[in-house]
Amino acid sequence: MGHDEQKQVILLVDDEQDFARGLQRLIVRKFSDLEVLLAHTAEDALEVLKVTHVDIMLTDMLMPGMTGMELLPLALEQRPDLSMVMLTAHGTIETAVQAVKHGAYDFLTKPVEPAELFRVVAKSQERAKLMNENRLLKEQVRSFNTSDELIGESPAMQQLKLSIQAVAHSDYTVLVRGESGTGKEMVARMIHQLSTRNDNNFLSVNCPAIPEQLLESELFGHVKGAFTGADKDHKGLFATTNGGTLHLDEIGDISFQVQTKLLRVLQEGEVRPVGANYNEHVNVRVVASTNQELEKRIQDKAFREDLYYRLNVLTVMIPPLRERVTDIPLLTYHFLRQSCKEMGLPEKSIAPDVLTYLSTKQWQGNVRELQNYVRRLTVFCSGNSVDMSVVRLVDSGTLPTVVAADSDASGITQYKEAKNKVIDDFTQAYVSDLLKSTKGNISEAARASGLSRVALQKILGRLNMDAASFR
C-alpha cells in the first residue's frame, strides 16, 4: 500500500464505519496535504502500519476486540514516532488522559466538533513533521558518525556532534571556535553537509593566507579596471557560493575594511564588487571560524563589535585533544590506516603500548599534530607493526643509517647534522608520497598536509623537487 511521498498519512480507526467516513470527509476537505486511510478494527490498523508509513493515527478508545488502549503500545512499538490521537466519550476522559501519559499525543471527545478536530489534526501534522525530520537527521548523523569525517566517541565529541546536529538545519550564521588543529574546517563542512544547502557549493577560504589587498576582491569580486591588473570582471566567492555555504577560516585576522563590507553582506544580503557602483544580491550561509579570542580583539579595537554579534548567532565549540584523550587510540588507528592508504602500503598494526604512550603525550597542535606524528610513524616503520622502537626512532630524530654517514674520525656524526639529515629524508619521503597521492596538485597537497601553499613550495624549492614530475 503506497502513498504520495509529498503527503502525510493519517489513519482513522473506528468500528463505526459511517462516523469514520464522516471524519474522513471533514479532514480531506480541510487538509489537502493529508492522505486519509480508514481501518475499522485495531487488528486492521496494525496491518496497515506494517505496510504503510503512517504519520498520524486517530483511534477510538472503545472498540470490539482489541481496544484503543491496547492498540496504543502495539502501534508505538511499530512506529515510535507515530502521533496518536485518542477518541473518547465524555465519561472516559480520565482514561484518555492515562493514554496520553502512556504515549498518546492528544485526545478528542465525542461528539467531535469540527473546529476542535481541525486544531488537533493541525498540531499532529506539525509534530509528525518534526518527528520525521528528527528521524532523518538521526540517520544522517549515524552516517557521519561512522564516516572518516568526525572521529571520536568521548563525551566532548558527543557534545560536539549534538551541537553540529542542532545548528545544521537552521540557516543562521555560525561561529566555530577552537584551537589550531582541532578541525574547524571539517566541522564547517559537516554543518553544510547536514544542512538544506548540501546540494549547493561549499567553499572554504583561509583569510590570512590571502594578501589583505586581494582578500576584498577574492570575497566580493571586482569589475574590469577596478585596479591595475583587473583586465576583466571577476566573480567573488560570495557570488560563486550563491545558494551554498561559505566558510571564512580565521575570521579574526581580516582587516577593518573587509570587516565593514562583510557586515553589509550579513545585514543586507548584498555584495558590492570592488570598483562597482551597484550591489548584487547573494544568498549565502556564512560559517566563520577562529582560534582567537575575538572579545579580546574587540577590546584592542582590532575587530568590529557589531560584526562579532552578526557572526556569533550560533556558536560551536570544538574541544582540544587534551579534553578528549580517550579518542586518541581511535584517531591513531584511523590516521594509520589513512597514511598507509596514502602511501600505497599494506595496512599496519600498532602495539598497545604505543597507544598508551600516545595517549599520555601533550598535543599542542591537537588532532593535526597527532595526524602528522602518525604519518611519521608510518614512514619510519619498515615492518608490519608500529612498536615503541619506531616511536623512539621518530622522537630521537636519528636513523641507524645516519651514524655511519658524514662522520668524523671517531665514527660519530654531529647531532645537528644527523638531525638535519633525518628531517630532510623524512620530508623528502613525505612530500614525495603526498604529491603522488595528489598527482602533483600543489593546492590539494597543501590542504591534505595542513601546510600553507607557500610553505609547501618553499620545501619543494629547498629539496629541488618538481611537483610537475608527479603529474
GROMACS .gro file of C-alpha atoms in nm:
model
  471
    1MET     CA    1   0.000   0.000   0.000
    2GLY     CA    2   0.180   0.314  -0.118
    3HIS     CA    3   0.108   0.679  -0.086
    4ASP     CA    4   0.220   1.010  -0.228
    5GLU     CA    5   0.566   1.086  -0.083
    6GLN     CA    6   0.469   1.453  -0.055
    7LYS     CA    7   0.165   1.385   0.166
    8GLN     CA    8   0.149   1.290   0.529
    9VAL     CA    9  -0.078   0.996   0.608
   10ILE     CA   10  -0.345   0.988   0.878
   11LEU     CA   11  -0.515   0.660   0.971
   12LEU     CA   12  -0.867   0.677   1.122
   13VAL     CA   13  -0.955   0.371   1.333
   14ASP     CA   14  -1.318   0.333   1.441
   15ASP     CA   15  -1.564   0.043   1.430
   16GLU     CA   16  -1.850   0.285   1.347
   17GLN     CA   17  -1.795   0.300   0.971
   18ASP     CA   18  -2.030   0.594   0.897
   19PHE     CA   19  -1.867   0.801   1.173
   20ALA     CA   20  -1.519   0.721   1.039
   21ARG     CA   21  -1.618   0.819   0.683
   22GLY     CA   22  -1.767   1.144   0.814
   23LEU     CA   23  -1.435   1.234   0.981
   24GLN     CA   24  -1.254   1.136   0.661
   25ARG     CA   25  -1.466   1.378   0.452
   26LEU     CA   26  -1.408   1.664   0.700
   27ILE     CA   27  -1.032   1.613   0.708
   28VAL     CA   28  -0.995   1.573   0.330
   29ARG     CA   29  -1.185   1.900   0.268
   30LYS     CA   30  -0.974   2.091   0.522
   31PHE     CA   31  -0.629   1.937   0.466
   32SER     CA   32  -0.537   1.888   0.101
   33ASP     CA   33  -0.185   1.775   0.202
   34LEU     CA   34  -0.313   1.476   0.403
   35GLU     CA   35  -0.389   1.127   0.274
   36VAL     CA   36  -0.668   0.977   0.492
   37LEU     CA   37  -0.689   0.599   0.537
   38LEU     CA   38  -0.957   0.401   0.723
   39ALA     CA   39  -0.946   0.090   0.942
   40HIS     CA   40  -1.243  -0.045   1.139
   41THR     CA   41  -1.062  -0.266   1.390
   42ALA     CA   42  -0.740  -0.232   1.586
   43GLU     CA   43  -0.611  -0.550   1.421
   44ASP     CA   44  -0.665  -0.396   1.074
   45ALA     CA   45  -0.483  -0.080   1.189
   46LEU     CA   46  -0.175  -0.283   1.287
   47GLU     CA   47  -0.177  -0.447   0.943
   48VAL     CA   48  -0.186  -0.103   0.778
   49LEU     CA   49   0.112   0.010   0.990
   50LYS     CA   50   0.316  -0.286   0.865
   51VAL     CA   51   0.292  -0.179   0.500
   52THR     CA   52   0.235   0.198   0.511
   53HIS     CA   53   0.429   0.490   0.655
   54VAL     CA   54   0.156   0.640   0.877
   55ASP     CA   55   0.230   0.977   1.040
   56ILE     CA   56  -0.088   1.028   1.248
   57MET     CA   57  -0.335   0.778   1.390
   58LEU     CA   58  -0.675   0.884   1.525
   59THR     CA   59  -0.832   0.588   1.705
   60ASP     CA   60  -1.146   0.520   1.907
   61MET     CA   61  -1.086   0.411   2.266
   62LEU     CA   62  -1.367   0.153   2.285
   63MET     CA   63  -1.392  -0.100   2.001
   64PRO     CA   64  -1.496  -0.466   1.985
   65GLY     CA   65  -1.200  -0.697   2.028
   66MET     CA   66  -0.879  -0.501   2.081
   67THR     CA   67  -0.944  -0.159   2.237
   68GLY     CA   68  -0.770   0.170   2.158
   69MET     CA   69  -0.578   0.145   2.486
   70GLU     CA   70  -0.450  -0.199   2.385
   71LEU     CA   71  -0.367  -0.072   2.036
   72LEU     CA   72  -0.162   0.220   2.173
   73PRO     CA   73   0.155   0.034   2.287
   74LEU     CA   74   0.149  -0.205   1.990
   75ALA     CA   75   0.125   0.082   1.739
   76LEU     CA   76   0.402   0.281   1.909
   77GLU     CA   77   0.620  -0.029   1.914
   78GLN     CA   78   0.592  -0.048   1.534
   79ARG     CA   79   0.623   0.329   1.484
   80PRO     CA   80   0.779   0.506   1.788
   81ASP     CA   81   0.738   0.848   1.624
   82LEU     CA   82   0.366   0.795   1.543
   83SER     CA   83   0.139   1.082   1.657
   84MET     CA   84  -0.159   0.903   1.816
   85VAL     CA   85  -0.484   1.085   1.899
   86MET     CA   86  -0.742   0.903   2.112
   87LEU     CA   87  -1.119   0.941   2.056
   88THR     CA   88  -1.324   0.908   2.374
   89ALA     CA   89  -1.669   0.975   2.513
   90HIS     CA   90  -1.708   1.236   2.790
   91GLY     CA   91  -1.741   0.966   3.056
   92THR     CA   92  -1.397   0.820   2.982
   93ILE     CA   93  -1.184   1.135   2.962
   94GLU     CA   94  -0.981   1.015   3.260
   95THR     CA   95  -0.887   0.705   3.061
   96ALA     CA   96  -0.780   0.926   2.768
   97VAL     CA   97  -0.556   1.126   2.999
   98GLN     CA   98  -0.396   0.798   3.107
   99ALA     CA   99  -0.342   0.716   2.738
  100VAL     CA  100  -0.157   1.046   2.690
  101LYS     CA  101   0.067   0.956   2.985
  102HIS     CA  102   0.147   0.630   2.809
  103GLY     CA  103   0.249   0.784   2.478
  104ALA     CA  104  -0.061   0.918   2.303
  105TYR     CA  105  -0.010   1.268   2.164
  106ASP     CA  106  -0.362   1.408   2.231
  107PHE     CA  107  -0.729   1.312   2.263
  108LEU     CA  108  -1.068   1.426   2.128
  109THR     CA  109  -1.411   1.381   2.286
  110LYS     CA  110  -1.720   1.256   2.106
  111PRO     CA  111  -1.922   1.407   1.954
  112VAL     CA  112  -1.632   1.570   1.771
  113GLU     CA  113  -1.654   1.943   1.698
  114PRO     CA  114  -1.506   2.018   1.353
  115ALA     CA  115  -1.304   2.316   1.483
  116GLU     CA  116  -1.151   2.104   1.759
  117LEU     CA  117  -1.082   1.822   1.511
  118PHE     CA  118  -0.902   2.060   1.276
  119ARG     CA  119  -0.696   2.208   1.562
  120VAL     CA  120  -0.577   1.869   1.685
  121VAL     CA  121  -0.502   1.739   1.334
  122ALA     CA  122  -0.301   2.054   1.251
  123LYS     CA  123  -0.099   2.016   1.573
  124SER     CA  124  -0.045   1.647   1.498
  125GLN     CA  125   0.072   1.734   1.147
  126GLU     CA  126   0.332   1.973   1.285
  127ARG     CA  127   0.453   1.717   1.539
  128ALA     CA  128   0.469   1.445   1.272
  129LYS     CA  129   0.675   1.673   1.051
  130LEU     CA  130   0.921   1.743   1.333
  131MET     CA  131   0.943   1.375   1.426
  132ASN     CA  132   1.011   1.281   1.066
  133GLU     CA  133   1.283   1.547   1.034
  134ASN     CA  134   1.442   1.420   1.356
  135ARG     CA  135   1.437   1.065   1.224
  136LEU     CA  136   1.607   1.167   0.900
  137LEU     CA  137   1.859   1.378   1.090
  138LYS     CA  138   1.948   1.087   1.320
  139GLU     CA  139   2.007   0.870   1.014
  140GLN     CA  140   2.240   1.135   0.871
  141VAL     CA  141   2.424   1.175   1.200
  142ARG     CA  142   2.467   0.798   1.230
  143SER     CA  143   2.609   0.805   0.880
  144PHE     CA  144   2.872   1.069   0.954
  145ASN     CA  145   2.950   0.918   1.295
  146THR     CA  146   3.086   0.617   1.111
  147SER     CA  147   3.248   0.815   0.829
  148ASP     CA  148   3.605   0.934   0.804
  149GLU     CA  149   3.497   1.287   0.877
  150LEU     CA  150   3.448   1.312   1.251
  151ILE     CA  151   3.629   1.054   1.463
  152GLY     CA  152   3.566   1.010   1.835
  153GLU     CA  153   3.316   0.886   2.090
  154SER     CA  154   3.429   1.075   2.403
  155PRO     CA  155   3.173   1.286   2.593
  156ALA     CA  156   3.332   1.601   2.447
  157MET     CA  157   3.290   1.467   2.094
  158GLN     CA  158   2.936   1.353   2.159
  159GLN     CA  159   2.856   1.708   2.268
  160LEU     CA  160   3.022   1.845   1.953
  161LYS     CA  161   2.814   1.614   1.733
  162LEU     CA  162   2.498   1.725   1.912
  163SER     CA  163   2.598   2.091   1.856
  164ILE     CA  164   2.653   2.029   1.484
  165GLN     CA  165   2.319   1.848   1.466
  166ALA     CA  166   2.147   2.140   1.638
  167VAL     CA  167   2.283   2.419   1.417
  168ALA     CA  168   2.290   2.239   1.082
  169HIS     CA  169   1.921   2.266   0.997
  170SER     CA  170   1.888   2.635   1.072
  171ASP     CA  171   2.012   2.894   0.825
  172TYR     CA  172   2.175   3.126   1.079
  173THR     CA  173   2.538   3.232   1.073
  174VAL     CA  174   2.764   3.003   1.279
  175LEU     CA  175   3.088   3.084   1.459
  176VAL     CA  176   3.311   2.777   1.503
  177ARG     CA  177   3.568   2.824   1.779
  178GLY     CA  178   3.862   2.605   1.864
  179GLU     CA  179   4.239   2.587   1.893
  180SER     CA  180   4.463   2.534   1.589
  181GLY     CA  181   4.448   2.179   1.461
  182THR     CA  182   4.112   2.085   1.614
  183GLY     CA  183   3.934   2.054   1.277
  184LYS     CA  184   3.737   2.375   1.231
  185GLU     CA  185   3.707   2.338   0.854
  186MET     CA  186   3.590   1.979   0.896
  187VAL     CA  187   3.316   2.092   1.135
  188ALA     CA  188   3.213   2.370   0.896
  189ARG     CA  189   3.190   2.115   0.616
  190MET     CA  190   2.978   1.882   0.831
  191ILE     CA  191   2.738   2.167   0.912
  192HIS     CA  192   2.698   2.225   0.538
  193GLN     CA  193   2.653   1.855   0.457
  194LEU     CA  194   2.376   1.820   0.714
  195SER     CA  195   2.203   2.143   0.609
  196THR     CA  196   1.935   2.205   0.349
  197ARG     CA  197   2.205   2.368   0.133
  198ASN     CA  198   2.402   2.045   0.092
  199ASP     CA  199   2.322   2.017  -0.280
  200ASN     CA  200   2.492   2.353  -0.340
  201ASN     CA  201   2.851   2.475  -0.315
  202PHE     CA  202   3.065   2.467  -0.003
  203LEU     CA  203   3.375   2.685  -0.027
  204SER     CA  204   3.638   2.744   0.239
  205VAL     CA  205   3.878   3.036   0.240
  206ASN     CA  206   4.172   3.076   0.476
  207CYS     CA  207   4.153   3.452   0.524
  208PRO     CA  208   4.513   3.515   0.647
  209ALA     CA  209   4.654   3.315   0.352
  210ILE     CA  210   4.529   3.578   0.104
  211PRO     CA  211   4.711   3.914   0.099
  212GLU     CA  212   4.497   4.187   0.252
  213GLN     CA  213   4.481   4.388  -0.070
  214LEU     CA  214   4.346   4.085  -0.260
  215LEU     CA  215   4.106   3.944   0.003
  216GLU     CA  216   3.834   4.201  -0.069
  217SER     CA  217   3.839   4.117  -0.440
  218GLU     CA  218   3.850   3.744  -0.367
  219LEU     CA  219   3.543   3.761  -0.143
  220PHE     CA  220   3.329   4.022  -0.318
  221GLY     CA  221   3.463   4.022  -0.675
  222HIS     CA  222   3.574   4.317  -0.887
  223VAL     CA  223   3.486   4.484  -1.215
  224LYS     CA  224   3.716   4.536  -1.509
  225GLY     CA  225   3.951   4.829  -1.450
  226ALA     CA  226   3.894   4.840  -1.072
  227PHE     CA  227   4.270   4.827  -1.016
  228THR     CA  228   4.593   4.756  -1.202
  229GLY     CA  229   4.572   4.406  -1.348
  230ALA     CA  230   4.190   4.387  -1.331
  231ASP     CA  231   4.154   4.322  -1.706
  232LYS     CA  232   3.814   4.155  -1.674
  233ASP     CA  233   3.521   4.118  -1.435
  234HIS     CA  234   3.577   3.867  -1.154
  235LYS     CA  235   3.308   3.691  -0.951
  236GLY     CA  236   3.389   3.678  -0.583
  237LEU     CA  237   3.346   3.380  -0.353
  238PHE     CA  238   3.011   3.509  -0.224
  239ALA     CA  239   2.868   3.512  -0.576
  240THR     CA  240   3.028   3.176  -0.660
  241THR     CA  241   2.880   3.018  -0.345
  242ASN     CA  242   2.531   3.161  -0.401
  243GLY     CA  243   2.280   2.918  -0.251
  244GLY     CA  244   2.551   2.734  -0.057
  245THR     CA  245   2.782   2.780   0.239
  246LEU     CA  246   3.096   2.993   0.265
  247HIS     CA  247   3.347   2.906   0.536
  248LEU     CA  248   3.562   3.202   0.643
  249ASP     CA  249   3.853   3.049   0.833
  250GLU     CA  250   4.048   3.261   1.086
  251ILE     CA  251   3.796   3.543   1.058
  252GLY     CA  252   3.975   3.733   1.337
  253ASP     CA  253   4.262   3.825   1.104
  254ILE     CA  254   4.073   4.021   0.839
  255SER     CA  255   4.121   4.395   0.803
  256PHE     CA  256   3.874   4.660   0.918
  257GLN     CA  257   3.789   4.746   0.557
  258VAL     CA  258   3.693   4.386   0.476
  259GLN     CA  259   3.508   4.361   0.810
  260THR     CA  260   3.291   4.656   0.711
  261LYS     CA  261   3.199   4.504   0.374
  262LEU     CA  262   3.136   4.166   0.533
  263LEU     CA  263   2.899   4.329   0.783
  264ARG     CA  264   2.698   4.470   0.492
  265VAL     CA  265   2.668   4.124   0.335
  266LEU     CA  266   2.539   3.975   0.660
  267GLN     CA  267   2.297   4.263   0.719
  268GLU     CA  268   2.167   4.324   0.368
  269GLY     CA  269   2.244   4.002   0.180
  270GLU     CA  270   2.424   4.211  -0.083
  271VAL     CA  271   2.782   4.243  -0.207
  272ARG     CA  272   2.943   4.529  -0.396
  273PRO     CA  273   3.230   4.417  -0.622
  274VAL     CA  274   3.546   4.628  -0.595
  275GLY     CA  275   3.515   4.924  -0.833
  276ALA     CA  276   3.143   4.869  -0.898
  277ASN     CA  277   2.864   5.122  -0.847
  278TYR     CA  278   2.597   4.857  -0.791
  279ASN     CA  279   2.514   4.584  -0.541
  280GLU     CA  280   2.446   4.217  -0.611
  281HIS     CA  281   2.203   4.009  -0.404
  282VAL     CA  282   2.350   3.685  -0.267
  283ASN     CA  283   2.200   3.401  -0.067
  284VAL     CA  284   2.493   3.252   0.122
  285ARG     CA  285   2.517   3.097   0.467
  286VAL     CA  286   2.837   3.205   0.642
  287VAL     CA  287   3.021   2.971   0.877
  288ALA     CA  288   3.312   3.161   1.029
  289SER     CA  289   3.587   3.008   1.241
  290THR     CA  290   3.868   3.135   1.460
  291ASN     CA  291   4.125   3.023   1.715
  292GLN     CA  292   4.146   3.374   1.860
  293GLU     CA  293   3.963   3.541   2.146
  294LEU     CA  294   3.751   3.780   1.941
  295GLU     CA  295   3.635   3.950   2.260
  296LYS     CA  296   3.998   4.049   2.326
  297ARG     CA  297   4.035   4.166   1.964
  298ILE     CA  298   3.728   4.387   2.015
  299GLN     CA  299   3.882   4.539   2.330
  300ASP     CA  300   4.202   4.606   2.131
  301LYS     CA  301   3.996   4.784   1.860
  302ALA     CA  302   4.109   4.525   1.605
  303PHE     CA  303   3.766   4.369   1.542
  304ARG     CA  304   3.426   4.529   1.495
  305GLU     CA  305   3.185   4.453   1.778
  306ASP     CA  306   2.879   4.474   1.550
  307LEU     CA  307   3.035   4.221   1.313
  308TYR     CA  308   3.111   3.991   1.607
  309TYR     CA  309   2.744   3.985   1.706
  310ARG     CA  310   2.640   3.921   1.344
  311LEU     CA  311   2.880   3.626   1.322
  312ASN     CA  312   2.813   3.486   1.667
  313VAL     CA  313   2.445   3.399   1.617
  314LEU     CA  314   2.518   3.030   1.680
  315THR     CA  315   2.842   2.900   1.831
  316VAL     CA  316   3.006   2.560   1.802
  317MET     CA  317   3.298   2.494   2.038
  318ILE     CA  318   3.548   2.228   1.927
  319PRO     CA  319   3.723   2.057   2.219
  320PRO     CA  320   4.104   2.042   2.220
  321LEU     CA  321   4.259   1.694   2.213
  322ARG     CA  322   4.352   1.716   2.584
  323GLU     CA  323   3.979   1.718   2.663
  324ARG     CA  324   3.914   1.403   2.458
  325VAL     CA  325   4.213   1.183   2.544
  326THR     CA  326   4.001   0.867   2.520
  327ASP     CA  327   3.963   0.936   2.145
  328ILE     CA  328   4.340   0.919   2.080
  329PRO     CA  329   4.353   0.539   2.016
  330LEU     CA  330   4.061   0.563   1.772
  331LEU     CA  331   4.219   0.861   1.596
  332THR     CA  332   4.557   0.686   1.581
  333TYR     CA  333   4.410   0.376   1.416
  334HIS     CA  334   4.225   0.595   1.169
  335PHE     CA  335   4.531   0.802   1.077
  336LEU     CA  336   4.749   0.490   1.047
  337ARG     CA  337   4.508   0.331   0.800
  338GLN     CA  338   4.479   0.663   0.617
  339SER     CA  339   4.859   0.707   0.595
  340CYS     CA  340   4.910   0.352   0.468
  341LYS     CA  341   4.649   0.414   0.201
  342GLU     CA  342   4.809   0.746   0.101
  343MET     CA  343   5.149   0.579   0.067
  344GLY     CA  344   5.018   0.268  -0.110
  345LEU     CA  345   5.128   0.040   0.176
  346PRO     CA  346   4.954  -0.265   0.324
  347GLU     CA  347   4.771  -0.185   0.646
  348LYS     CA  348   4.993  -0.185   0.955
  349SER     CA  349   4.902  -0.272   1.313
  350ILE     CA  350   5.001  -0.073   1.619
  351ALA     CA  351   5.123  -0.205   1.954
  352PRO     CA  352   4.908  -0.139   2.263
  353ASP     CA  353   5.197   0.028   2.448
  354VAL     CA  354   5.230   0.276   2.160
  355LEU     CA  355   4.863   0.370   2.201
  356THR     CA  356   4.917   0.415   2.573
  357TYR     CA  357   5.223   0.631   2.507
  358LEU     CA  358   5.040   0.849   2.255
  359SER     CA  359   4.753   0.895   2.500
  360THR     CA  360   4.994   1.044   2.755
  361LYS     CA  361   5.166   1.290   2.519
  362GLN     CA  362   5.078   1.659   2.508
  363TRP     CA  363   4.943   1.756   2.166
  364GLN     CA  364   4.974   2.134   2.141
  365GLY     CA  365   4.877   2.114   1.775
  366ASN     CA  366   4.579   1.893   1.860
  367VAL     CA  367   4.443   1.646   1.603
  368ARG     CA  368   4.656   1.787   1.320
  369GLU     CA  369   4.974   1.733   1.522
  370LEU     CA  370   4.870   1.376   1.607
  371GLN     CA  371   4.793   1.309   1.240
  372ASN     CA  372   5.136   1.431   1.127
  373TYR     CA  373   5.305   1.230   1.404
  374VAL     CA  374   5.126   0.911   1.288
  375ARG     CA  375   5.237   0.989   0.932
  376ARG     CA  376   5.598   0.996   1.055
  377LEU     CA  377   5.546   0.666   1.237
  378THR     CA  378   5.414   0.518   0.912
  379VAL     CA  379   5.712   0.645   0.711
  380PHE     CA  380   5.971   0.516   0.959
  381CYS     CA  381   5.801   0.179   1.023
  382SER     CA  382   5.971  -0.078   0.797
  383GLY     CA  383   5.774  -0.374   0.934
  384ASN     CA  384   5.409  -0.463   0.965
  385SER     CA  385   5.357  -0.318   1.315
  386VAL     CA  386   5.431   0.019   1.472
  387ASP     CA  387   5.602  -0.056   1.805
  388MET     CA  388   5.796   0.151   2.057
  389SER     CA  389   6.120   0.116   1.861
  390VAL     CA  390   5.958   0.317   1.580
  391VAL     CA  391   5.835   0.573   1.832
  392ARG     CA  392   6.188   0.611   1.974
  393LEU     CA  393   6.321   0.649   1.622
  394VAL     CA  394   6.074   0.929   1.544
  395ASP     CA  395   6.121   1.101   1.881
  396SER     CA  396   6.501   1.088   1.870
  397GLY     CA  397   6.526   1.226   1.519
  398THR     CA  398   6.803   0.980   1.424
  399LEU     CA  399   6.811   0.688   1.186
  400PRO     CA  400   7.051   0.393   1.222
  401THR     CA  401   7.199   0.466   0.878
  402VAL     CA  402   7.291   0.822   0.980
  403VAL     CA  403   7.561   0.725   1.229
  404ALA     CA  404   7.791   0.589   0.962
  405ALA     CA  405   7.734   0.876   0.720
  406ASP     CA  406   7.936   1.201   0.720
  407SER     CA  407   8.102   1.103   1.049
  408ASP     CA  408   8.432   1.224   1.191
  409ALA     CA  409   8.733   1.003   1.276
  410SER     CA  410   8.553   0.861   1.580
  411GLY     CA  411   8.268   0.736   1.359
  412ILE     CA  412   8.009   0.961   1.528
  413THR     CA  413   7.808   1.217   1.333
  414GLN     CA  414   7.748   1.559   1.480
  415TYR     CA  415   7.399   1.567   1.634
  416LYS     CA  416   7.285   1.871   1.436
  417GLU     CA  417   7.398   1.721   1.105
  418ALA     CA  418   7.237   1.386   1.183
  419LYS     CA  419   6.912   1.551   1.286
  420ASN     CA  420   6.903   1.769   0.973
  421LYS     CA  421   6.961   1.465   0.753
  422VAL     CA  422   6.680   1.272   0.921
  423ILE     CA  423   6.446   1.569   0.880
  424ASP     CA  424   6.539   1.610   0.513
  425ASP     CA  425   6.500   1.235   0.448
  426PHE     CA  426   6.162   1.233   0.619
  427THR     CA  427   6.047   1.550   0.443
  428GLN     CA  428   6.152   1.420   0.101
  429ALA     CA  429   5.978   1.086   0.159
  430TYR     CA  430   5.666   1.251   0.298
  431VAL     CA  431   5.637   1.514   0.024
  432SER     CA  432   5.701   1.251  -0.248
  433ASP     CA  433   5.416   1.036  -0.117
  434LEU     CA  434   5.199   1.344  -0.072
  435LEU     CA  435   5.250   1.459  -0.433
  436LYS     CA  436   5.196   1.106  -0.563
  437SER     CA  437   4.861   1.086  -0.386
  438THR     CA  438   4.752   1.429  -0.517
  439LYS     CA  439   4.904   1.376  -0.865
  440GLY     CA  440   5.125   1.684  -0.826
  441ASN     CA  441   4.840   1.922  -0.737
  442ILE     CA  442   5.006   2.178  -0.504
  443SER     CA  443   4.681   2.324  -0.367
  444GLU     CA  444   4.534   1.982  -0.288
  445ALA     CA  445   4.865   1.868  -0.134
  446ALA     CA  446   4.876   2.179   0.088
  447ARG     CA  447   4.523   2.115   0.214
  448ALA     CA  448   4.589   1.745   0.279
  449SER     CA  449   4.913   1.810   0.469
  450GLY     CA  450   4.796   2.107   0.674
  451LEU     CA  451   5.073   2.322   0.523
  452SER     CA  452   5.017   2.653   0.350
  453ARG     CA  453   5.074   2.658  -0.025
  454VAL     CA  454   5.369   2.896   0.021
  455ALA     CA  455   5.532   2.672   0.285
  456LEU     CA  456   5.497   2.366   0.062
  457GLN     CA  457   5.650   2.550  -0.233
  458LYS     CA  458   5.945   2.655  -0.015
  459ILE     CA  459   6.001   2.291   0.087
  460LEU     CA  460   5.995   2.184  -0.279
  461GLY     CA  461   6.247   2.455  -0.365
  462ARG     CA  462   6.481   2.359  -0.078
  463LEU     CA  463   6.476   1.991  -0.177
  464ASN     CA  464   6.493   2.065  -0.553
  465MET     CA  465   6.167   1.878  -0.612
  466ASP     CA  466   5.934   1.950  -0.903
  467ALA     CA  467   5.561   1.894  -0.847
  468ALA     CA  468   5.509   1.860  -1.226
  469SER     CA  469   5.707   1.535  -1.228
  470PHE     CA  470   5.432   1.369  -1.022
  471ARG     CA  471   5.151   1.451  -1.267
   0.00000   0.00000   0.00000
